[in-house]
Amino acid sequence: MEQFNELMQARLTKRQKLLERGIDPYGGRFEVSESVAEARRNPTAEREVTLAGRIVSHRDMGKSMFADLKDSTGKIQLYIQKKVLSDEQFDLFKHFVDLGDIVGVTGKLFVTHAGELTVRVEGGTLLSKAVRPLPKEWYGIKDTETRLRQRYLDLILNDKVRETFVLRSRVVAEIRKFLDDRGFMEVETPMMQPIPGGAAAKPFQTHHEALGIDLFLRVAPELYLKRLLVGGFEKVYEINRNFRNEGISRRHNPEFTMLEVYEAYGNYETMMDLVQGMITSVADNVLDRLVIKRYDGAEIDLTPPWRRIRYRDLIEERVGKDWFTISAAERRQRAIAMGVEFPKDAPDYEVSNAVYEKTIEPTLLNPTFVTHLPAELVVLAKPSKEDPSVVDVFELVINGQEIAPAYSELNDPVIQRQRFEAQAAGHAEKLDEDFLLALEHGMPPAGGMGVGIDRLVMMLTGVESIRDVILFPQLRPQA
RNA sequence: GAGACGGUAGCUCAGCUGGUAGAGCAACGGCCUUUUAAGCCGUGGGUCCUGGGUUCGAUCCCCAGCCGUCUCACCA
């Protein structure tokens, strides 16, 4: 049971009194002449403007008062004078408009002695009476839980947060534009899949009543996008959510946004050019710069060309030229000595990979294409012609995180079936026969790539947590 | 899943060795017509996360739980 506290009661009383006076405290259509930002861009003295927004602070001086009005584009000061307004209107502002209320005002622009562009209010309307108090803007809200559970308050009070999400939207728009300009077509493929494929992550399960079947929220769109390559769409992409039923951390949210791109007749190298062009162009157009300052002061330089290095070479460079010539037992010992942990029964390639993931990847701040990973690590990629123990792939690492993996996609249906069978380890029901059927009809050789949009935005905005770039990150429901 | 830390007014926080709570801002009532983190005077506002325990007495100590933050684990 919600206790109506005193603060709320005072506001509810005001709401009631307004209704009794025949004033609707919740307004209706209100036509503004411009946004706050537009008003600021044309600060001609005595120009009349009509603006709408939320009152985020106010300073009552008796027969006059100042208030700050905030809309989606910015903030502007209002000057409300008794001598300018009718008694009724002045009374409305003085006694009925509170912090957090949404109002519409008309008045003329002027600049105060303190140099602040201000609207001398000549008339106003209450458009929404907030019956809960808004924290005073200066103090804001800091409690992470409140910020996330009541993101709207976070957005009202914390400009940085608002800017991050505006920027995210522009990043996604730029990515679409970049791909559309190059002849890629955006498509949508199933979120609910009978067999979750394209990644080895744990899926969420659901049930379709009418069909009487279990379905899984997708962990990746890959296998459906490849069906489209079979179908003759040669350049396709999808920007949409993936769902993985795994831990939540600074870098993981159960649902996250992924861009997947496929280009027929391309390979992992054409994907390198594409992603390098795409990310630098996005940074250039959205941020207007290629060097990004991170939350901890570290810098990320996106200036191309980006470093390309083979997985083996990178490991040798970092942990010793002899890493791959010593015995597997010695590798284990050295890895343990470095403080790297892995399961006791981990195969040799996983020991090296643990060393890569724990000690090398986090140090790669500037963009690095790590290429030619061991075939065991990647089941959907083509083996390399000169060395079949590795695959034609890259992992693009920026900001110490994997931002984009890309492959020369495996299109031999016989090898693909073998890899799936090895992976399914006897669980025939996990084999996506429908996908294999499509591959058997012939898929063109292709380059394919996934780009983690959340992590890309984290990198571009220099924030520390994935929750800073997802509007409503997953939280435990409130008790 | 494990560990560390935390949960006190609408917001931001303080609260000693155990004696049933404080500040600033916000709110309410005053004064003040170019202020801007406005100021001054006054008033009201608390399930100190929840439940047990110890104690004459618990916001404080102990136990359990809930929730959160961080780290680790999991994570193509």
XYZ file of C-alpha atoms (C1' of nucleotides) in Angstrom:
555
model
C 0.000 0.000 0.000
C 1.357 3.310 -1.089
C 1.453 5.845 1.682
C 0.569 9.279 0.411
C 3.108 11.396 2.120
C 2.833 15.025 2.828
C 4.727 16.130 -0.252
C 2.442 14.241 -2.491
C -0.650 15.277 -0.629
C 0.140 18.956 -1.136
C 0.359 18.408 -4.873
C -2.805 16.333 -5.004
C -4.583 19.149 -3.182
C -3.381 21.630 -5.781
C -4.585 19.351 -8.529
C -7.986 19.130 -6.871
C -8.265 22.878 -6.371
C -7.441 23.513 -10.014
C -10.137 21.087 -11.095
C -12.589 22.882 -8.819
C -11.675 26.172 -10.497
C -12.337 24.626 -13.873
C -8.660 24.497 -14.861
C -7.514 21.201 -16.397
C -4.145 20.397 -14.796
C -3.356 17.949 -17.612
C -3.807 20.166 -20.651
C -3.969 18.912 -24.184
C -2.454 19.811 -27.498
C -0.134 22.755 -27.071
C 1.494 24.292 -30.085
C 4.980 25.614 -29.414
C 6.637 28.143 -31.702
C 9.962 26.384 -31.417
C 12.174 24.274 -29.194
C 14.318 25.724 -26.437
C 17.408 25.146 -28.566
C 15.811 27.024 -31.451
C 14.855 29.882 -29.156
C 18.461 30.086 -27.995
C 19.715 30.132 -31.554
C 17.622 33.226 -32.268
C 17.896 35.308 -29.099
C 16.585 38.560 -30.600
C 15.409 40.770 -27.735
C 11.628 41.124 -27.393
C 10.975 38.292 -29.871
C 7.870 36.378 -28.809
C 8.225 32.671 -28.217
C 5.908 29.877 -27.100
C 7.662 27.003 -25.378
C 6.731 23.891 -23.450
C 8.684 21.780 -21.013
C 9.256 20.708 -17.467
C 10.013 23.068 -14.595
C 13.303 21.787 -13.216
C 14.158 24.539 -10.766
C 12.695 27.781 -9.526
C 13.596 30.769 -7.413
C 10.674 32.533 -5.810
C 11.248 36.193 -5.068
C 7.836 37.217 -3.888
C 6.349 39.486 -6.522
C 8.439 37.828 -9.176
C 10.037 34.512 -9.708
C 12.533 32.761 -11.926
C 12.189 29.212 -13.126
C 14.077 26.924 -15.476
C 12.110 25.240 -18.224
C 13.612 22.159 -19.813
C 12.574 20.449 -23.019
C 14.295 17.722 -25.011
C 16.675 20.238 -26.550
C 17.781 22.246 -23.539
C 16.945 24.590 -20.723
C 15.859 28.216 -20.633
C 15.021 30.595 -17.819
C 11.519 31.990 -17.287
C 10.856 35.292 -15.540
C 7.417 35.482 -14.022
C 6.359 38.934 -12.819
C 3.252 39.911 -10.952
C 2.941 43.183 -12.849
C 3.036 41.469 -16.244
C 0.557 38.687 -15.592
C -3.088 38.722 -14.616
C -3.668 37.966 -10.924
C -5.062 34.603 -11.872
C -2.050 33.649 -14.003
C 0.476 34.873 -11.441
C -1.331 32.917 -8.769
C -1.170 29.823 -10.984
C 2.610 30.042 -11.208
C 3.182 31.111 -7.620
C 0.921 28.653 -5.876
C 0.101 25.828 -8.247
C 3.150 25.145 -10.386
C 5.732 22.970 -8.665
C 9.101 21.555 -9.506
C 8.549 18.804 -12.033
C 5.341 20.132 -13.558
C 5.074 20.447 -17.312
C 3.965 23.874 -18.507
C 3.529 25.809 -21.710
C 4.414 29.515 -21.742
C 4.320 32.473 -24.083
C 6.473 35.534 -23.613
C 9.228 37.731 -24.949
C 12.941 37.063 -24.888
C 15.358 39.306 -23.022
C 18.736 39.030 -21.356
C 19.081 39.580 -17.591
C 21.793 41.649 -15.949
C 23.540 38.377 -15.263
C 23.605 37.694 -18.987
C 21.048 34.899 -18.995
C 18.660 34.559 -21.931
C 15.200 34.598 -20.367
C 11.546 34.506 -21.366
C 9.428 37.220 -19.721
C 6.297 35.151 -19.322
C 3.080 36.832 -20.447
C 0.865 33.800 -20.334
C 1.074 30.169 -19.361
C -0.781 26.909 -19.116
C -0.277 23.959 -16.856
C 0.104 20.921 -19.112
C 0.789 18.231 -16.524
C 0.681 18.416 -12.755
C 3.273 16.074 -11.293
C 1.853 14.642 -8.090
C 5.183 13.191 -7.041
C 8.088 15.472 -6.257
C 11.069 15.726 -8.562
C 14.446 15.861 -6.842
C 15.971 19.307 -7.176
C 18.114 19.313 -10.254
C 21.350 20.336 -8.609
C 21.415 17.252 -6.402
C 20.034 14.924 -9.029
C 19.828 11.250 -8.291
C 22.871 9.132 -7.746
C 21.474 5.883 -6.463
C 22.123 3.419 -9.275
C 19.029 1.426 -8.536
C 16.714 4.448 -8.722
C 18.466 5.642 -11.849
C 17.847 2.352 -13.595
C 14.433 1.450 -12.222
C 13.117 4.960 -12.798
C 15.174 5.780 -15.865
C 12.839 8.676 -16.686
C 14.128 10.502 -13.605
C 17.683 9.760 -14.660
C 16.911 11.223 -18.087
C 15.261 14.335 -16.650
C 18.020 15.039 -14.168
C 21.246 13.737 -15.651
C 22.131 15.422 -18.926
C 25.068 13.130 -19.542
C 22.762 10.144 -19.490
C 20.381 11.806 -21.905
C 23.268 12.645 -24.240
C 24.503 9.064 -24.224
C 21.162 7.779 -25.438
C 20.804 10.507 -28.054
C 24.233 9.507 -29.259
C 23.289 5.842 -29.317
C 20.343 6.616 -31.533
C 22.531 8.594 -33.918
C 25.134 5.816 -34.023
C 22.511 3.285 -35.068
C 21.086 5.680 -37.652
C 24.588 6.254 -39.087
C 25.260 2.523 -39.275
C 22.042 2.020 -41.241
C 22.930 4.877 -43.544
C 26.453 3.561 -44.084
C 25.213 0.096 -45.006
C 22.241 1.298 -47.050
C 24.564 3.566 -49.055
C 26.628 0.511 -49.949
C 23.717 -1.516 -51.228
C 22.995 -3.566 -48.113
C 19.378 -4.397 -47.362
C 17.987 -4.467 -43.835
C 15.936 -7.548 -43.021
C 14.201 -9.049 -40.007
C 14.503 -12.711 -39.142
C 12.861 -14.757 -36.374
C 13.402 -13.921 -32.736
C 11.631 -17.152 -31.803
C 13.426 -20.167 -33.173
C 12.691 -23.901 -32.836
C 16.439 -24.612 -32.644
C 18.573 -21.789 -31.315
C 21.668 -21.576 -33.512
C 24.503 -19.376 -34.642
C 26.137 -19.186 -31.216
C 26.760 -21.588 -28.357
C 25.075 -19.520 -25.680
C 22.352 -20.732 -23.344
C 18.951 -19.731 -24.739
C 15.731 -18.547 -23.117
C 12.883 -20.934 -23.667
C 9.247 -20.224 -24.319
C 6.207 -22.122 -25.545
C 3.756 -21.619 -28.365
C 0.317 -22.799 -27.279
C -1.393 -23.206 -30.658
C 1.488 -25.093 -32.243
C 2.164 -26.990 -29.039
C 5.908 -26.531 -29.379
C 8.736 -25.082 -27.379
C 10.545 -22.172 -28.958
C 13.753 -20.405 -28.054
C 14.555 -16.737 -28.153
C 17.371 -16.397 -30.586
C 20.979 -16.209 -29.446
C 21.952 -15.026 -32.949
C 20.262 -14.424 -36.300
C 23.125 -15.968 -38.266
C 21.530 -19.126 -39.632
C 18.505 -17.263 -40.956
C 20.567 -14.550 -42.617
C 22.568 -17.278 -44.356
C 19.325 -18.768 -45.662
C 18.777 -15.398 -47.288
C 22.188 -15.661 -48.981
C 21.001 -18.993 -50.360
C 17.838 -17.217 -51.479
C 19.814 -14.712 -53.497
C 19.839 -11.627 -51.273
C 23.524 -10.861 -51.600
C 24.043 -8.030 -49.142
C 21.875 -8.201 -46.045
C 22.027 -6.957 -42.498
C 19.907 -7.037 -39.399
C 20.083 -4.825 -36.320
C 18.107 -6.426 -33.587
C 18.100 -8.046 -30.195
C 19.767 -11.302 -29.207
C 18.947 -13.072 -25.976
C 21.367 -15.100 -23.932
C 20.449 -16.784 -20.700
C 23.658 -16.043 -18.878
C 25.199 -13.891 -16.201
C 24.661 -10.150 -15.971
C 27.769 -8.031 -15.661
C 29.278 -4.703 -16.571
C 29.609 -6.056 -20.091
C 26.632 -8.395 -20.342
C 22.896 -7.878 -20.469
C 20.592 -10.830 -21.176
C 19.207 -9.016 -24.201
C 21.597 -7.025 -26.296
C 21.645 -5.494 -29.724
C 23.611 -7.027 -32.520
C 24.315 -5.960 -36.058
C 24.919 -8.889 -38.354
C 26.062 -8.269 -41.916
C 26.509 -10.758 -44.752
C 28.039 -10.079 -48.119
C 27.947 -12.727 -50.822
C 31.246 -13.215 -52.652
C 33.085 -11.384 -49.900
C 35.232 -12.860 -47.152
C 36.601 -11.913 -43.766
C 38.951 -9.437 -45.402
C 36.155 -7.517 -47.126
C 34.505 -7.430 -43.703
C 37.618 -5.819 -42.234
C 37.407 -3.007 -44.737
C 33.686 -2.686 -44.164
C 33.828 -2.509 -40.360
C 36.837 -0.208 -40.307
C 35.053 2.124 -42.709
C 31.797 1.872 -40.814
C 33.135 2.577 -37.327
C 35.445 5.398 -38.381
C 32.662 6.971 -40.402
C 30.229 6.694 -37.478
C 32.762 8.198 -35.067
C 33.571 10.955 -37.504
C 29.943 11.842 -38.238
C 28.502 11.428 -34.766
C 31.376 12.439 -32.496
C 33.312 14.520 -34.985
C 36.544 12.923 -33.843
C 38.472 9.666 -33.951
C 40.141 9.780 -30.549
C 37.917 8.830 -27.652
C 38.575 9.500 -24.017
C 37.456 6.712 -21.742
C 35.913 7.028 -18.243
C 39.338 6.328 -16.691
C 41.167 8.826 -18.867
C 42.646 6.237 -21.236
C 42.449 7.091 -24.928
C 41.246 5.007 -27.822
C 42.524 6.031 -31.247
C 40.325 4.909 -34.128
C 42.496 6.388 -36.863
C 42.807 3.843 -39.692
C 44.398 1.639 -40.812
C 43.853 -0.651 -37.858
C 46.405 -3.178 -36.779
C 46.005 -6.695 -38.171
C 47.769 -9.530 -36.419
C 47.431 -13.280 -36.388
C 46.181 -14.836 -33.174
C 49.347 -16.961 -32.841
C 51.643 -14.036 -33.512
C 49.850 -11.903 -30.975
C 50.148 -14.548 -28.286
C 53.834 -15.065 -29.076
C 54.402 -11.322 -29.013
C 52.847 -11.030 -25.578
C 53.776 -14.202 -23.717
C 56.879 -15.507 -25.474
C 58.182 -16.545 -28.862
C 58.338 -20.171 -27.726
C 54.728 -20.383 -26.514
C 53.618 -22.764 -29.241
C 56.826 -24.816 -29.330
C 56.887 -25.853 -25.690
C 54.855 -28.866 -24.584
C 51.172 -28.612 -23.750
C 51.997 -29.414 -20.134
C 54.456 -26.521 -19.995
C 51.851 -24.185 -21.495
C 49.479 -25.164 -18.717
C 52.081 -24.467 -16.077
C 52.975 -21.088 -17.519
C 49.336 -20.133 -17.857
C 48.707 -21.019 -14.224
C 51.828 -19.077 -13.242
C 50.315 -16.053 -15.015
C 47.233 -16.446 -12.854
C 45.042 -17.623 -15.707
C 42.364 -20.109 -14.761
C 40.763 -22.782 -16.906
C 38.987 -26.096 -16.331
C 41.232 -29.042 -15.466
C 40.115 -31.001 -18.528
C 40.433 -28.023 -20.889
C 42.026 -28.943 -24.222
C 45.305 -27.315 -25.167
C 43.782 -24.692 -27.482
C 41.552 -23.499 -24.643
C 44.570 -22.964 -22.414
C 46.088 -20.621 -24.996
C 42.726 -18.989 -25.522
C 42.288 -18.390 -21.801
C 45.672 -16.674 -21.800
C 44.560 -14.577 -24.766
C 41.225 -13.622 -23.233
C 42.491 -12.895 -19.723
C 45.834 -11.274 -20.307
C 45.908 -9.934 -23.857
C 42.443 -8.936 -25.052
C 41.762 -6.485 -22.184
C 44.939 -4.577 -23.065
C 43.955 -3.962 -26.691
C 42.461 -0.485 -26.484
C 43.090 0.680 -30.027
C 41.324 -1.269 -32.760
C 43.043 -4.562 -33.500
C 42.010 -7.245 -35.955
C 43.044 -10.553 -34.443
C 42.975 -13.043 -37.316
C 43.357 -16.761 -38.029
C 41.920 -18.194 -34.838
C 42.200 -21.949 -34.225
C 39.477 -23.861 -36.084
C 38.288 -25.456 -32.841
C 37.136 -22.074 -31.574
C 34.916 -21.218 -34.533
C 32.531 -23.790 -36.011
C 30.851 -21.678 -38.689
C 33.926 -20.375 -40.508
C 35.939 -21.575 -43.494
C 39.273 -23.254 -42.832
C 42.253 -21.245 -44.046
C 43.673 -22.434 -47.379
C 47.334 -22.363 -46.307
C 46.721 -23.807 -42.841
C 43.505 -25.745 -42.196
C 44.122 -25.741 -38.438
C 43.061 -22.101 -38.400
C 40.018 -20.399 -39.879
C 39.623 -17.319 -42.044
C 38.191 -15.056 -39.376
C 38.973 -11.993 -37.363
C 37.941 -10.698 -34.014
C 37.936 -6.945 -33.907
C 38.975 -5.849 -30.438
C 38.571 -2.242 -29.333
C 38.513 -0.901 -25.793
C 39.722 -4.267 -24.522
C 36.508 -5.921 -25.639
C 35.506 -7.999 -28.581
C 33.428 -5.621 -30.689
C 33.009 -7.620 -33.866
C 33.797 -11.155 -34.953
C 33.767 -11.856 -38.697
C 34.240 -14.935 -40.851
C 34.698 -16.183 -44.289
C 31.509 -18.150 -43.930
C 31.591 -21.894 -44.258
C 29.449 -22.869 -47.243
C 30.367 -26.527 -47.715
C 27.277 -28.390 -46.466
C 29.191 -31.604 -45.837
C 31.808 -29.997 -43.581
C 29.129 -27.887 -41.910
C 27.175 -31.039 -41.057
C 30.301 -32.634 -39.576
C 30.989 -29.573 -37.425
C 27.404 -29.424 -36.209
C 27.429 -33.124 -35.401
C 30.653 -32.788 -33.451
C 29.212 -29.817 -31.580
C 25.841 -31.463 -30.884
C 27.723 -34.474 -29.465
C 25.046 -37.027 -30.216
C 22.038 -34.794 -29.555
C 20.455 -35.147 -33.005
C 17.567 -32.889 -31.985
C 20.002 -29.976 -31.771
C 20.971 -30.306 -35.440
C 19.380 -27.573 -37.495
C 18.432 -29.837 -40.400
C 16.430 -27.037 -41.943
C 19.534 -24.861 -42.160
C 21.616 -27.724 -43.553
C 18.900 -28.327 -46.160
C 19.267 -24.704 -47.235
C 23.088 -24.968 -47.393
C 22.769 -28.086 -49.528
C 21.058 -25.948 -52.148
C 24.216 -23.864 -52.409
C 25.193 -20.773 -50.437
C 27.558 -18.369 -52.155
C 30.901 -17.847 -50.471
C 30.407 -14.859 -48.193
C 31.873 -12.640 -45.585
C 29.815 -12.293 -42.424
C 30.187 -10.172 -39.333
C 28.514 -9.427 -36.042
C 28.903 -6.096 -34.299
C 27.853 -5.708 -30.682
C 26.040 -2.395 -30.806
C 25.934 -1.931 -27.031
C 29.681 -2.434 -26.714
C 30.307 -0.218 -29.713
C 28.302 2.564 -28.079
C 30.130 1.958 -24.779
C 33.385 2.400 -26.611
C 32.269 5.525 -28.470
C 30.868 7.181 -25.346
C 33.688 6.009 -23.103
C 31.340 4.672 -20.415
C 32.160 1.867 -18.044
C 29.038 -0.277 -17.946
C 26.690 -1.732 -20.528
C 23.866 -0.438 -18.346
C 24.925 3.066 -19.248
C 23.979 2.412 -22.885
C 20.815 0.322 -22.425
C 17.769 2.366 -21.449
C 16.127 -0.344 -19.398
C 18.725 -2.933 -18.440
C 17.547 -6.137 -16.852
C 17.081 -5.909 -13.083
C 15.531 -8.209 -10.557
C 11.906 -7.164 -10.173
C 11.281 -5.101 -7.089
C 10.139 -7.152 -4.105
C 26.709 -19.404 -7.989
C 30.915 -17.130 -4.441
C 33.126 -13.057 -1.820
C 33.474 -7.887 -0.125
C 30.614 -3.683 0.922
C 26.002 -1.317 1.562
C 20.230 -0.162 2.548
C 18.699 6.240 7.720
C 13.395 12.134 5.399
C 11.224 13.333 -1.551
C 16.952 14.012 -3.004
C 22.245 14.036 -1.184
C 24.197 12.418 3.225
C 25.823 12.475 8.846
C 24.764 9.679 13.212
C 30.742 8.167 18.490
C 31.287 3.315 23.059
C 23.961 0.567 22.546
C 20.171 5.384 25.657
C 14.054 4.800 20.227
C 17.571 10.394 14.857
C 20.122 15.008 12.434
C 21.949 18.559 8.351
C 21.560 20.810 3.509
C 18.279 20.994 -0.369
C 13.050 19.956 -1.604
C 7.811 20.848 0.790
C 4.540 24.252 3.681
C 3.798 29.695 5.898
C 6.134 34.529 5.836
C 9.820 38.880 3.692
C 12.106 40.551 -0.772
C 10.620 42.775 -8.759
C 16.976 40.947 -13.106
C 17.840 35.921 -9.427
C 20.646 31.685 -10.926
C 23.388 25.894 -6.236
C 19.362 32.867 -4.285
C 19.045 34.591 0.960
C 16.584 35.258 5.803
C 12.690 33.786 9.714
C 9.356 29.946 11.001
C 6.735 24.936 10.425
C 5.831 19.979 9.246
C 8.025 15.453 7.557
C 11.092 8.873 9.560
C 8.379 1.032 9.387
C 16.484 3.900 10.541
C 15.186 -2.671 4.444
C 12.425 -7.104 6.873
C 12.087 -10.915 10.674
C 14.214 -13.052 14.828
C 17.935 -12.872 18.966
C 21.075 -10.543 22.950
C 19.980 -6.419 26.340
C 16.616 -2.710 31.300
C 17.064 -0.487 26.435
C 18.996 -1.818 19.426
C 19.557 2.603 13.644
C 24.022 0.672 16.200
C 25.791 -5.917 18.490
C 24.480 -11.286 16.681
C 21.643 -14.619 13.205
C 18.541 -15.261 8.970
C 16.201 -13.193 4.824
C 15.178 -9.420 0.916
C 17.283 -5.811 -2.254
C 21.463 -3.263 -4.277
C 26.739 -2.044 -5.667
C 31.493 -3.948 -6.874
C 34.696 -8.142 -7.910
C 34.994 -13.149 -9.438
C 32.644 -17.388 -11.831
C 29.436 -18.379 -16.195
C 29.652 -15.974 -21.098
C 31.375 -18.047 -29.665
